[in-house]
């Protein structure tokens, strides 16, 4: 699936929206979202996936609930997908669904990832694939006060300093902006990505020849247990790759552990190899 505009623009514009208009998404936009879903079928790891938009306006007193409705106002449309099971499926799912989130963003719609949702709310999803998370999509309204308080509590507008995330050669040496060179923007776009509870579990080490080794720090056991940190890494892959390709930096993803000395609770996941 391709974005129409520059990915960096959509990445900078995106933020989680929790207050939606109850209005319908205009048919032309809905058609474009459905086309994007139809085009989002294969992860870089080779898993196959299918995504759809499910319309389910919120009704008070429904017997089957979506999840933490308290935070979400007037959710009506949902990106819901299913991916074939494999050791990398959660990352593959994060990668693919983030492409759809960014497509919706460039169409001027609001989105919010939801890791905590009730699968019974979506009986439309059948088969034995995985649905680790969903995303709300819709016309946005201005944030309410409760949402502002919640965003400030989880520091949603903040990202840790780049020295927390990016390293050169090994985990002892931070990667400076100037040393990152043409990969500085892809790394910055990764840093702006959404993550479960804003935990920002990405830890990236650049190796020889601009190979980037993506590691995952288990920042919160609760999110890790639900598979959310793996999804977060997939989202980071999407941002990094989209911004790299925007700068005509081509590459491919391979799981080839460089076996670096690792800090506590940090695991290798995947690497970007320039081609
Ligand atoms: C995998 C994943 C799961 C998430 N689950 C939820 C959720 O269940 N409820 C919610 O309100 N926000 C959820 N979020 C949104 C994050 O809280 C949000 O991305 C983070 O605070 C950063 O804020 P931003 O997206 O506005 O940049 C989730 C995000 C990700 C990536």
PDB file of C-alpha atoms and ligand atoms in Angstrom:
ATOM      1  CA  UNK A   1       0.000   0.000   0.000  1.00  0.00           C
ATOM      2  CA  UNK A   2       1.369   3.410  -0.979  1.00  0.00           C
ATOM      3  CA  UNK A   3       0.667   6.773   0.553  1.00  0.00           C
ATOM      4  CA  UNK A   4      -0.282   9.551  -1.840  1.00  0.00           C
ATOM      5  CA  UNK A   5       1.714  12.345  -0.232  1.00  0.00           C
ATOM      6  CA  UNK A   6       5.119  12.490   1.490  1.00  0.00           C
ATOM      7  CA  UNK A   7       5.062   9.974   4.381  1.00  0.00           C
ATOM      8  CA  UNK A   8       6.945  12.368   6.692  1.00  0.00           C
ATOM      9  CA  UNK A   9       4.049  14.804   6.400  1.00  0.00           C
ATOM     10  CA  UNK A  10       1.464  12.193   7.453  1.00  0.00           C
ATOM     11  CA  UNK A  11       3.750  10.948  10.235  1.00  0.00           C
ATOM     12  CA  UNK A  12       4.111  14.468  11.642  1.00  0.00           C
ATOM     13  CA  UNK A  13       0.369  15.153  11.355  1.00  0.00           C
ATOM     14  CA  UNK A  14      -0.773  11.944  13.084  1.00  0.00           C
ATOM     15  CA  UNK A  15      -1.767  11.814  16.725  1.00  0.00           C
ATOM     16  CA  UNK A  16      -4.213   9.603  18.587  1.00  0.00           C
ATOM     17  CA  UNK A  17      -7.737  11.012  18.393  1.00  0.00           C
ATOM     18  CA  UNK A  18     -10.226   9.961  21.066  1.00  0.00           C
ATOM     19  CA  UNK A  19     -13.094  12.330  20.316  1.00  0.00           C
ATOM     20  CA  UNK A  20     -14.938  11.617  17.067  1.00  0.00           C
ATOM     21  CA  UNK A  21     -17.858  13.188  15.281  1.00  0.00           C
ATOM     22  CA  UNK A  22     -20.853  10.819  15.110  1.00  0.00           C
ATOM     23  CA  UNK A  23     -21.126  11.747  11.399  1.00  0.00           C
ATOM     24  CA  UNK A  24     -20.485   9.272   8.618  1.00  0.00           C
ATOM     25  CA  UNK A  25     -17.189   9.280   6.746  1.00  0.00           C
ATOM     26  CA  UNK A  26     -17.985  10.727   3.275  1.00  0.00           C
ATOM     27  CA  UNK A  27     -18.411   7.922   0.679  1.00  0.00           C
ATOM     28  CA  UNK A  28     -15.426   9.038  -1.397  1.00  0.00           C
ATOM     29  CA  UNK A  29     -13.077   8.857   1.594  1.00  0.00           C
ATOM     30  CA  UNK A  30     -14.558   5.535   2.660  1.00  0.00           C
ATOM     31  CA  UNK A  31     -13.914   4.169  -0.827  1.00  0.00           C
ATOM     32  CA  UNK A  32     -10.273   5.268  -0.622  1.00  0.00           C
ATOM     33  CA  UNK A  33      -9.888   3.634   2.792  1.00  0.00           C
ATOM     34  CA  UNK A  34     -11.419   0.405   1.500  1.00  0.00           C
ATOM     35  CA  UNK A  35      -9.023   0.476  -1.457  1.00  0.00           C
ATOM     36  CA  UNK A  36      -6.118   0.919   0.950  1.00  0.00           C
ATOM     37  CA  UNK A  37      -7.360  -2.091   2.969  1.00  0.00           C
ATOM     38  CA  UNK A  38      -7.612  -4.206  -0.182  1.00  0.00           C
ATOM     39  CA  UNK A  39      -4.005  -3.262  -0.939  1.00  0.00           C
ATOM     40  CA  UNK A  40      -2.650  -4.173   2.513  1.00  0.00           C
ATOM     41  CA  UNK A  41      -2.221  -7.906   2.352  1.00  0.00           C
ATOM     42  CA  UNK A  42       1.387  -8.949   2.874  1.00  0.00           C
ATOM     43  CA  UNK A  43       3.854  -8.073   5.627  1.00  0.00           C
ATOM     44  CA  UNK A  44       7.605  -7.739   5.025  1.00  0.00           C
ATOM     45  CA  UNK A  45       7.984 -11.067   6.847  1.00  0.00           C
ATOM     46  CA  UNK A  46       5.704 -12.806   4.341  1.00  0.00           C
ATOM     47  CA  UNK A  47       2.580 -13.215   6.487  1.00  0.00           C
ATOM     48  CA  UNK A  48      -0.704 -12.664   4.683  1.00  0.00           C
ATOM     49  CA  UNK A  49      -3.284 -10.361   6.177  1.00  0.00           C
ATOM     50  CA  UNK A  50      -6.705  -8.985   5.398  1.00  0.00           C
ATOM     51  CA  UNK A  51      -8.058  -5.694   6.690  1.00  0.00           C
ATOM     52  CA  UNK A  52     -11.548  -4.267   6.555  1.00  0.00           C
ATOM     53  CA  UNK A  53     -13.401  -1.252   7.835  1.00  0.00           C
ATOM     54  CA  UNK A  54     -16.187  -2.214  10.176  1.00  0.00           C
ATOM     55  CA  UNK A  55     -18.862   0.365  10.912  1.00  0.00           C
ATOM     56  CA  UNK A  56     -20.368  -0.008  14.342  1.00  0.00           C
ATOM     57  CA  UNK A  57     -21.701   3.211  15.850  1.00  0.00           C
ATOM     58  CA  UNK A  58     -21.563   3.372  19.623  1.00  0.00           C
ATOM     59  CA  UNK A  59     -24.868   2.582  21.336  1.00  0.00           C
ATOM     60  CA  UNK A  60     -25.284   2.937  25.060  1.00  0.00           C
ATOM     61  CA  UNK A  61     -26.157  -0.296  26.875  1.00  0.00           C
ATOM     62  CA  UNK A  62     -24.928  -2.700  24.157  1.00  0.00           C
ATOM     63  CA  UNK A  63     -24.468  -6.172  25.683  1.00  0.00           C
ATOM     64  CA  UNK A  64     -21.057  -6.668  24.001  1.00  0.00           C
ATOM     65  CA  UNK A  65     -18.680  -3.812  24.692  1.00  0.00           C
ATOM     66  CA  UNK A  66     -15.691  -2.623  22.669  1.00  0.00           C
ATOM     67  CA  UNK A  67     -13.309  -2.050  25.558  1.00  0.00           C
ATOM     68  CA  UNK A  68     -12.184   1.117  27.288  1.00  0.00           C
ATOM     69  CA  UNK A  69     -15.064   3.178  25.922  1.00  0.00           C
ATOM     70  CA  UNK A  70     -14.576   5.688  28.722  1.00  0.00           C
ATOM     71  CA  UNK A  71     -11.767   7.228  26.723  1.00  0.00           C
ATOM     72  CA  UNK A  72     -13.209   7.010  23.243  1.00  0.00           C
ATOM     73  CA  UNK A  73     -16.077   9.280  22.255  1.00  0.00           C
ATOM     74  CA  UNK A  74     -18.349   8.336  19.338  1.00  0.00           C
ATOM     75  CA  UNK A  75     -16.136   5.674  17.769  1.00  0.00           C
ATOM     76  CA  UNK A  76     -17.999   4.493  14.688  1.00  0.00           C
ATOM     77  CA  UNK A  77     -15.540   2.994  12.187  1.00  0.00           C
ATOM     78  CA  UNK A  78     -12.746   0.539  12.911  1.00  0.00           C
ATOM     79  CA  UNK A  79      -9.806  -0.841  10.959  1.00  0.00           C
ATOM     80  CA  UNK A  80      -9.859  -4.516  11.892  1.00  0.00           C
ATOM     81  CA  UNK A  81      -7.492  -7.068  10.416  1.00  0.00           C
ATOM     82  CA  UNK A  82      -6.393 -10.636  10.703  1.00  0.00           C
ATOM     83  CA  UNK A  83      -2.893 -11.969  10.018  1.00  0.00           C
ATOM     84  CA  UNK A  84      -1.602 -15.505   9.639  1.00  0.00           C
ATOM     85  CA  UNK A  85       0.110 -16.858  12.727  1.00  0.00           C
ATOM     86  CA  UNK A  86       3.922 -16.849  12.838  1.00  0.00           C
ATOM     87  CA  UNK A  87       6.670 -15.734  15.250  1.00  0.00           C
ATOM     88  CA  UNK A  88       6.787 -12.326  13.513  1.00  0.00           C
ATOM     89  CA  UNK A  89       3.029 -11.885  12.982  1.00  0.00           C
ATOM     90  CA  UNK A  90       2.546  -9.224  15.659  1.00  0.00           C
ATOM     91  CA  UNK A  91       5.248  -7.050  14.110  1.00  0.00           C
ATOM     92  CA  UNK A  92       3.847  -7.700  10.640  1.00  0.00           C
ATOM     93  CA  UNK A  93       0.408  -6.626  11.837  1.00  0.00           C
ATOM     94  CA  UNK A  94       1.759  -3.420  13.416  1.00  0.00           C
ATOM     95  CA  UNK A  95       3.618  -2.587  10.212  1.00  0.00           C
ATOM     96  CA  UNK A  96       0.547  -3.074   8.015  1.00  0.00           C
ATOM     97  CA  UNK A  97      -2.052  -1.383  10.195  1.00  0.00           C
ATOM     98  CA  UNK A  98       0.195   1.669  10.660  1.00  0.00           C
ATOM     99  CA  UNK A  99       0.237   2.104   6.866  1.00  0.00           C
ATOM    100  CA  UNK A 100      -3.575   2.281   6.982  1.00  0.00           C
ATOM    101  CA  UNK A 101      -3.461   4.710   9.904  1.00  0.00           C
ATOM    102  CA  UNK A 102      -1.164   7.011   7.927  1.00  0.00           C
ATOM    103  CA  UNK A 103      -3.342   6.718   4.817  1.00  0.00           C
ATOM    104  CA  UNK A 104      -6.356   7.792   6.913  1.00  0.00           C
ATOM    105  CA  UNK A 105      -4.282  10.642   8.369  1.00  0.00           C
ATOM    106  CA  UNK A 106      -3.418  12.020   4.947  1.00  0.00           C
ATOM    107  CA  UNK A 107      -7.123  11.883   4.072  1.00  0.00           C
ATOM    108  CA  UNK A 108      -7.715  14.219   7.030  1.00  0.00           C
ATOM    109  CA  UNK A 109      -9.276  11.603   9.332  1.00  0.00           C
ATOM    110  CA  UNK A 110      -8.509  10.886  12.968  1.00  0.00           C
ATOM    111  CA  UNK A 111      -7.287   7.505  14.204  1.00  0.00           C
ATOM    112  CA  UNK A 112      -6.492   5.772  17.476  1.00  0.00           C
ATOM    113  CA  UNK A 113      -4.807   2.409  17.932  1.00  0.00           C
ATOM    114  CA  UNK A 114      -6.513   0.186  20.483  1.00  0.00           C
ATOM    115  CA  UNK A 115      -4.656  -2.721  22.006  1.00  0.00           C
ATOM    116  CA  UNK A 116      -7.313  -3.308  24.611  1.00  0.00           C
ATOM    117  CA  UNK A 117     -10.537  -4.269  22.913  1.00  0.00           C
ATOM    118  CA  UNK A 118     -13.035  -7.081  23.124  1.00  0.00           C
ATOM    119  CA  UNK A 119     -12.700  -9.430  20.110  1.00  0.00           C
ATOM    120  CA  UNK A 120     -16.353 -10.470  20.580  1.00  0.00           C
ATOM    121  CA  UNK A 121     -17.275  -6.950  19.505  1.00  0.00           C
ATOM    122  CA  UNK A 122     -16.187  -7.934  15.982  1.00  0.00           C
ATOM    123  CA  UNK A 123     -17.846 -11.243  15.041  1.00  0.00           C
ATOM    124  CA  UNK A 124     -17.145 -10.236  11.404  1.00  0.00           C
ATOM    125  CA  UNK A 125     -13.556 -11.416  11.893  1.00  0.00           C
ATOM    126  CA  UNK A 126     -13.466 -15.167  11.413  1.00  0.00           C
ATOM    127  CA  UNK A 127     -10.754 -17.771  10.862  1.00  0.00           C
ATOM    128  CA  UNK A 128      -7.779 -18.629  13.031  1.00  0.00           C
ATOM    129  CA  UNK A 129      -5.613 -15.583  12.245  1.00  0.00           C
ATOM    130  CA  UNK A 130      -4.445 -13.059  14.830  1.00  0.00           C
ATOM    131  CA  UNK A 131      -6.050  -9.677  15.582  1.00  0.00           C
ATOM    132  CA  UNK A 132      -3.709  -8.208  18.195  1.00  0.00           C
ATOM    133  CA  UNK A 133      -5.070  -4.661  17.959  1.00  0.00           C
ATOM    134  CA  UNK A 134      -7.493  -2.503  16.005  1.00  0.00           C
ATOM    135  CA  UNK A 135      -7.653   1.194  15.142  1.00  0.00           C
ATOM    136  CA  UNK A 136     -10.573   3.580  15.312  1.00  0.00           C
ATOM    137  CA  UNK A 137     -10.912   5.845  12.280  1.00  0.00           C
ATOM    138  CA  UNK A 138     -13.309   8.717  11.730  1.00  0.00           C
ATOM    139  CA  UNK A 139     -14.023  12.393  11.499  1.00  0.00           C
ATOM    140  CA  UNK A 140     -12.362  14.069  14.435  1.00  0.00           C
ATOM    141  CA  UNK A 141     -13.653  16.558  16.950  1.00  0.00           C
ATOM    142  CA  UNK A 142     -11.545  18.749  19.212  1.00  0.00           C
ATOM    143  CA  UNK A 143     -10.067  16.875  22.217  1.00  0.00           C
ATOM    144  CA  UNK A 144     -12.199  16.964  25.377  1.00  0.00           C
ATOM    145  CA  UNK A 145     -10.776  17.925  28.743  1.00  0.00           C
ATOM    146  CA  UNK A 146     -10.646  14.268  29.912  1.00  0.00           C
ATOM    147  CA  UNK A 147      -8.615  13.376  26.847  1.00  0.00           C
ATOM    148  CA  UNK A 148      -6.247  16.280  27.464  1.00  0.00           C
ATOM    149  CA  UNK A 149      -5.676  15.103  31.045  1.00  0.00           C
ATOM    150  CA  UNK A 150      -5.104  11.536  29.862  1.00  0.00           C
ATOM    151  CA  UNK A 151      -2.651  12.678  27.158  1.00  0.00           C
ATOM    152  CA  UNK A 152      -0.729  14.673  29.706  1.00  0.00           C
ATOM    153  CA  UNK A 153      -0.686  11.706  32.162  1.00  0.00           C
ATOM    154  CA  UNK A 154       0.950   9.401  29.603  1.00  0.00           C
ATOM    155  CA  UNK A 155       2.978  12.292  28.123  1.00  0.00           C
ATOM    156  CA  UNK A 156       1.443  11.482  24.737  1.00  0.00           C
ATOM    157  CA  UNK A 157       2.996  14.513  23.054  1.00  0.00           C
ATOM    158  CA  UNK A 158       6.447  13.676  24.326  1.00  0.00           C
ATOM    159  CA  UNK A 159       9.076  11.293  23.065  1.00  0.00           C
ATOM    160  CA  UNK A 160      12.251  10.382  24.905  1.00  0.00           C
ATOM    161  CA  UNK A 161      15.504  11.877  23.703  1.00  0.00           C
ATOM    162  CA  UNK A 162      17.025  10.223  20.650  1.00  0.00           C
ATOM    163  CA  UNK A 163      20.011   9.097  22.758  1.00  0.00           C
ATOM    164  CA  UNK A 164      17.632   6.613  24.463  1.00  0.00           C
ATOM    165  CA  UNK A 165      16.837   4.943  21.153  1.00  0.00           C
ATOM    166  CA  UNK A 166      19.674   5.147  18.626  1.00  0.00           C
ATOM    167  CA  UNK A 167      23.141   3.626  18.943  1.00  0.00           C
ATOM    168  CA  UNK A 168      26.231   3.272  16.790  1.00  0.00           C
ATOM    169  CA  UNK A 169      27.920  -0.130  16.593  1.00  0.00           C
ATOM    170  CA  UNK A 170      26.900  -1.227  20.079  1.00  0.00           C
ATOM    171  CA  UNK A 171      24.645  -0.147  22.923  1.00  0.00           C
ATOM    172  CA  UNK A 172      27.410   1.905  24.588  1.00  0.00           C
ATOM    173  CA  UNK A 173      27.614   4.570  21.898  1.00  0.00           C
ATOM    174  CA  UNK A 174      24.693   6.868  21.038  1.00  0.00           C
ATOM    175  CA  UNK A 175      24.280   7.654  17.334  1.00  0.00           C
ATOM    176  CA  UNK A 176      24.560  11.410  16.805  1.00  0.00           C
ATOM    177  CA  UNK A 177      22.398  13.258  14.314  1.00  0.00           C
ATOM    178  CA  UNK A 178      25.368  14.081  12.107  1.00  0.00           C
ATOM    179  CA  UNK A 179      26.662  10.496  12.136  1.00  0.00           C
ATOM    180  CA  UNK A 180      23.185   9.217  11.199  1.00  0.00           C
ATOM    181  CA  UNK A 181      23.573  11.174   7.931  1.00  0.00           C
ATOM    182  CA  UNK A 182      20.837  10.475   5.410  1.00  0.00           C
ATOM    183  CA  UNK A 183      19.135   8.130   7.894  1.00  0.00           C
ATOM    184  CA  UNK A 184      18.517  10.959  10.359  1.00  0.00           C
ATOM    185  CA  UNK A 185      15.010  11.658   9.047  1.00  0.00           C
ATOM    186  CA  UNK A 186      13.929   7.978   8.970  1.00  0.00           C
ATOM    187  CA  UNK A 187      15.086   7.685  12.600  1.00  0.00           C
ATOM    188  CA  UNK A 188      13.285  10.875  13.600  1.00  0.00           C
ATOM    189  CA  UNK A 189      10.090   9.647  11.899  1.00  0.00           C
ATOM    190  CA  UNK A 190      10.428   6.389  13.845  1.00  0.00           C
ATOM    191  CA  UNK A 191      10.758   8.383  17.089  1.00  0.00           C
ATOM    192  CA  UNK A 192       7.474  10.206  16.397  1.00  0.00           C
ATOM    193  CA  UNK A 193       5.556   6.946  16.072  1.00  0.00           C
ATOM    194  CA  UNK A 194       2.696   5.863  18.309  1.00  0.00           C
ATOM    195  CA  UNK A 195       3.346   3.101  20.832  1.00  0.00           C
ATOM    196  CA  UNK A 196       1.239   1.272  23.380  1.00  0.00           C
ATOM    197  CA  UNK A 197       0.927   3.518  26.448  1.00  0.00           C
ATOM    198  CA  UNK A 198       3.606   5.684  24.762  1.00  0.00           C
ATOM    199  CA  UNK A 199       6.191   3.203  26.057  1.00  0.00           C
ATOM    200  CA  UNK A 200       8.584   3.775  23.106  1.00  0.00           C
ATOM    201  CA  UNK A 201      10.208   0.363  23.336  1.00  0.00           C
ATOM    202  CA  UNK A 202      12.376   0.818  20.202  1.00  0.00           C
ATOM    203  CA  UNK A 203      16.154   0.463  20.556  1.00  0.00           C
ATOM    204  CA  UNK A 204      18.084   0.645  17.271  1.00  0.00           C
ATOM    205  CA  UNK A 205      21.769  -0.070  16.671  1.00  0.00           C
ATOM    206  CA  UNK A 206      23.408   0.921  13.412  1.00  0.00           C
ATOM    207  CA  UNK A 207      25.935  -1.600  12.157  1.00  0.00           C
ATOM    208  CA  UNK A 208      28.361  -1.480   9.229  1.00  0.00           C
ATOM    209  CA  UNK A 209      27.042  -0.229   5.901  1.00  0.00           C
ATOM    210  CA  UNK A 210      23.939   1.426   7.357  1.00  0.00           C
ATOM    211  CA  UNK A 211      22.372  -1.828   8.487  1.00  0.00           C
ATOM    212  CA  UNK A 212      19.939  -0.949  11.302  1.00  0.00           C
ATOM    213  CA  UNK A 213      19.298  -3.598  13.950  1.00  0.00           C
ATOM    214  CA  UNK A 214      15.916  -3.151  15.636  1.00  0.00           C
ATOM    215  CA  UNK A 215      15.741  -4.282  19.259  1.00  0.00           C
ATOM    216  CA  UNK A 216      12.800  -4.232  21.652  1.00  0.00           C
ATOM    217  CA  UNK A 217      13.075  -3.192  25.286  1.00  0.00           C
ATOM    218  CA  UNK A 218      10.420  -4.670  27.549  1.00  0.00           C
ATOM    219  CA  UNK A 219       9.385  -1.363  29.058  1.00  0.00           C
ATOM    220  CA  UNK A 220       6.122  -2.550  30.625  1.00  0.00           C
ATOM    221  CA  UNK A 221       5.397  -6.186  31.356  1.00  0.00           C
ATOM    222  CA  UNK A 222       1.668  -5.553  31.002  1.00  0.00           C
ATOM    223  CA  UNK A 223       2.019  -4.371  27.404  1.00  0.00           C
ATOM    224  CA  UNK A 224       4.581  -7.022  26.580  1.00  0.00           C
ATOM    225  CA  UNK A 225       2.300  -9.797  27.880  1.00  0.00           C
ATOM    226  CA  UNK A 226      -0.414  -8.590  25.495  1.00  0.00           C
ATOM    227  CA  UNK A 227       2.062  -8.623  22.581  1.00  0.00           C
ATOM    228  CA  UNK A 228       1.871  -4.848  22.226  1.00  0.00           C
ATOM    229  CA  UNK A 229       5.627  -4.198  22.233  1.00  0.00           C
ATOM    230  CA  UNK A 230       5.965  -6.438  19.176  1.00  0.00           C
ATOM    231  CA  UNK A 231       3.209  -4.437  17.477  1.00  0.00           C
ATOM    232  CA  UNK A 232       5.076  -1.231  18.447  1.00  0.00           C
ATOM    233  CA  UNK A 233       8.214  -2.507  16.698  1.00  0.00           C
ATOM    234  CA  UNK A 234       6.181  -3.181  13.540  1.00  0.00           C
ATOM    235  CA  UNK A 235       4.905   0.405  13.629  1.00  0.00           C
ATOM    236  CA  UNK A 236       8.493   1.649  14.025  1.00  0.00           C
ATOM    237  CA  UNK A 237       9.516  -0.424  10.985  1.00  0.00           C
ATOM    238  CA  UNK A 238       6.740   1.198   8.938  1.00  0.00           C
ATOM    239  CA  UNK A 239       7.776   4.752   9.864  1.00  0.00           C
ATOM    240  CA  UNK A 240      11.471   4.084   9.283  1.00  0.00           C
ATOM    241  CA  UNK A 241      10.933   2.385   5.932  1.00  0.00           C
ATOM    242  CA  UNK A 242       8.430   4.950   4.616  1.00  0.00           C
ATOM    243  CA  UNK A 243      10.785   7.831   5.443  1.00  0.00           C
ATOM    244  CA  UNK A 244      13.794   5.952   4.035  1.00  0.00           C
ATOM    245  CA  UNK A 245      11.998   5.291   0.743  1.00  0.00           C
ATOM    246  CA  UNK A 246      10.867   8.921   0.666  1.00  0.00           C
ATOM    247  CA  UNK A 247      14.594   9.789   0.586  1.00  0.00           C
ATOM    248  CA  UNK A 248      15.189   7.108  -2.097  1.00  0.00           C
ATOM    249  CA  UNK A 249      16.991   4.878   0.419  1.00  0.00           C
ATOM    250  CA  UNK A 250      16.006   1.378  -0.605  1.00  0.00           C
ATOM    251  CA  UNK A 251      16.322  -1.638   1.645  1.00  0.00           C
ATOM    252  CA  UNK A 252      14.795  -4.865   2.904  1.00  0.00           C
ATOM    253  CA  UNK A 253      13.959  -6.449   6.254  1.00  0.00           C
ATOM    254  CA  UNK A 254      15.681  -9.618   7.417  1.00  0.00           C
ATOM    255  CA  UNK A 255      15.794 -11.380  10.765  1.00  0.00           C
ATOM    256  CA  UNK A 256      19.575 -11.813  11.251  1.00  0.00           C
ATOM    257  CA  UNK A 257      20.591 -11.329  14.856  1.00  0.00           C
ATOM    258  CA  UNK A 258      23.997  -9.556  15.080  1.00  0.00           C
ATOM    259  CA  UNK A 259      24.302 -10.985  18.621  1.00  0.00           C
ATOM    260  CA  UNK A 260      25.345  -7.748  20.273  1.00  0.00           C
ATOM    261  CA  UNK A 261      25.897  -7.448  24.011  1.00  0.00           C
ATOM    262  CA  UNK A 262      22.412  -6.449  25.170  1.00  0.00           C
ATOM    263  CA  UNK A 263      21.245  -4.215  28.012  1.00  0.00           C
ATOM    264  CA  UNK A 264      18.680  -5.633  30.466  1.00  0.00           C
ATOM    265  CA  UNK A 265      15.270  -6.741  29.164  1.00  0.00           C
ATOM    266  CA  UNK A 266      16.221  -5.983  25.568  1.00  0.00           C
ATOM    267  CA  UNK A 267      15.731  -8.438  22.695  1.00  0.00           C
ATOM    268  CA  UNK A 268      16.718  -8.463  19.032  1.00  0.00           C
ATOM    269  CA  UNK A 269      13.843  -8.388  16.520  1.00  0.00           C
ATOM    270  CA  UNK A 270      14.723  -7.457  12.903  1.00  0.00           C
ATOM    271  CA  UNK A 271      17.238  -5.565  10.734  1.00  0.00           C
ATOM    272  CA  UNK A 272      17.032  -3.155   7.799  1.00  0.00           C
ATOM    273  CA  UNK A 273      19.573  -3.929   5.076  1.00  0.00           C
ATOM    274  CA  UNK A 274      20.134  -1.279   2.391  1.00  0.00           C
ATOM    275  CA  UNK A 275      19.983  -2.713  -1.149  1.00  0.00           C
TER     276      UNK A 275
HETATM  277  C1  LIG B   1      -0.226  -0.985  19.798  1.00  0.00           C
HETATM  278  C2  LIG B   1      -0.912   0.205  20.423  1.00  0.00           C
HETATM  279  C3  LIG B   1      -1.990   0.022  21.279  1.00  0.00           C
HETATM  280  C4  LIG B   1      -2.659   1.135  21.828  1.00  0.00           C
HETATM  281  N1  LIG B   1      -3.761   0.922  22.617  1.00  0.00           N
HETATM  282  C5  LIG B   1      -4.490   1.986  23.049  1.00  0.00           C
HETATM  283  C6  LIG B   1      -5.718   1.766  23.763  1.00  0.00           C
HETATM  284  O1  LIG B   1      -6.119   0.620  24.020  1.00  0.00           O
HETATM  285  N2  LIG B   1      -6.445   2.861  24.148  1.00  0.00           N
HETATM  286  C7  LIG B   1      -6.016   4.137  23.861  1.00  0.00           C
HETATM  287  O2  LIG B   1      -6.713   5.093  24.217  1.00  0.00           O
HETATM  288  N3  LIG B   1      -4.837   4.385  23.187  1.00  0.00           N
HETATM  289  C8  LIG B   1      -4.079   3.339  22.768  1.00  0.00           C
HETATM  290  N4  LIG B   1      -2.910   3.559  22.044  1.00  0.00           N
HETATM  291  C9  LIG B   1      -2.450   4.935  21.727  1.00  0.00           C
HETATM  292  C10 LIG B   1      -1.199   5.366  22.530  1.00  0.00           C
HETATM  293  O3  LIG B   1      -1.565   5.669  23.853  1.00  0.00           O
HETATM  294  C11 LIG B   1      -0.547   6.582  21.828  1.00  0.00           C
HETATM  295  O4  LIG B   1      -0.072   6.181  20.570  1.00  0.00           O
HETATM  296  C12 LIG B   1       0.611   7.197  22.612  1.00  0.00           C
HETATM  297  O5  LIG B   1       0.165   7.708  23.842  1.00  0.00           O
HETATM  298  C13 LIG B   1       1.288   8.351  21.833  1.00  0.00           C
HETATM  299  O6  LIG B   1       0.366   9.377  21.530  1.00  0.00           O
HETATM  300  P1  LIG B   1       0.073   9.787  20.026  1.00  0.00           P
HETATM  301  O7  LIG B   1      -0.420   8.552  19.306  1.00  0.00           O
HETATM  302  O8  LIG B   1      -0.984  10.849  20.106  1.00  0.00           O
HETATM  303  O9  LIG B   1       1.359  10.283  19.412  1.00  0.00           O
HETATM  304  C14 LIG B   1      -2.213   2.458  21.527  1.00  0.00           C
HETATM  305  C15 LIG B   1      -1.109   2.625  20.670  1.00  0.00           C
HETATM  306  C16 LIG B   1      -0.470   1.528  20.124  1.00  0.00           C
HETATM  307  C17 LIG B   1       0.672   1.751  19.179  1.00  0.00           C
END
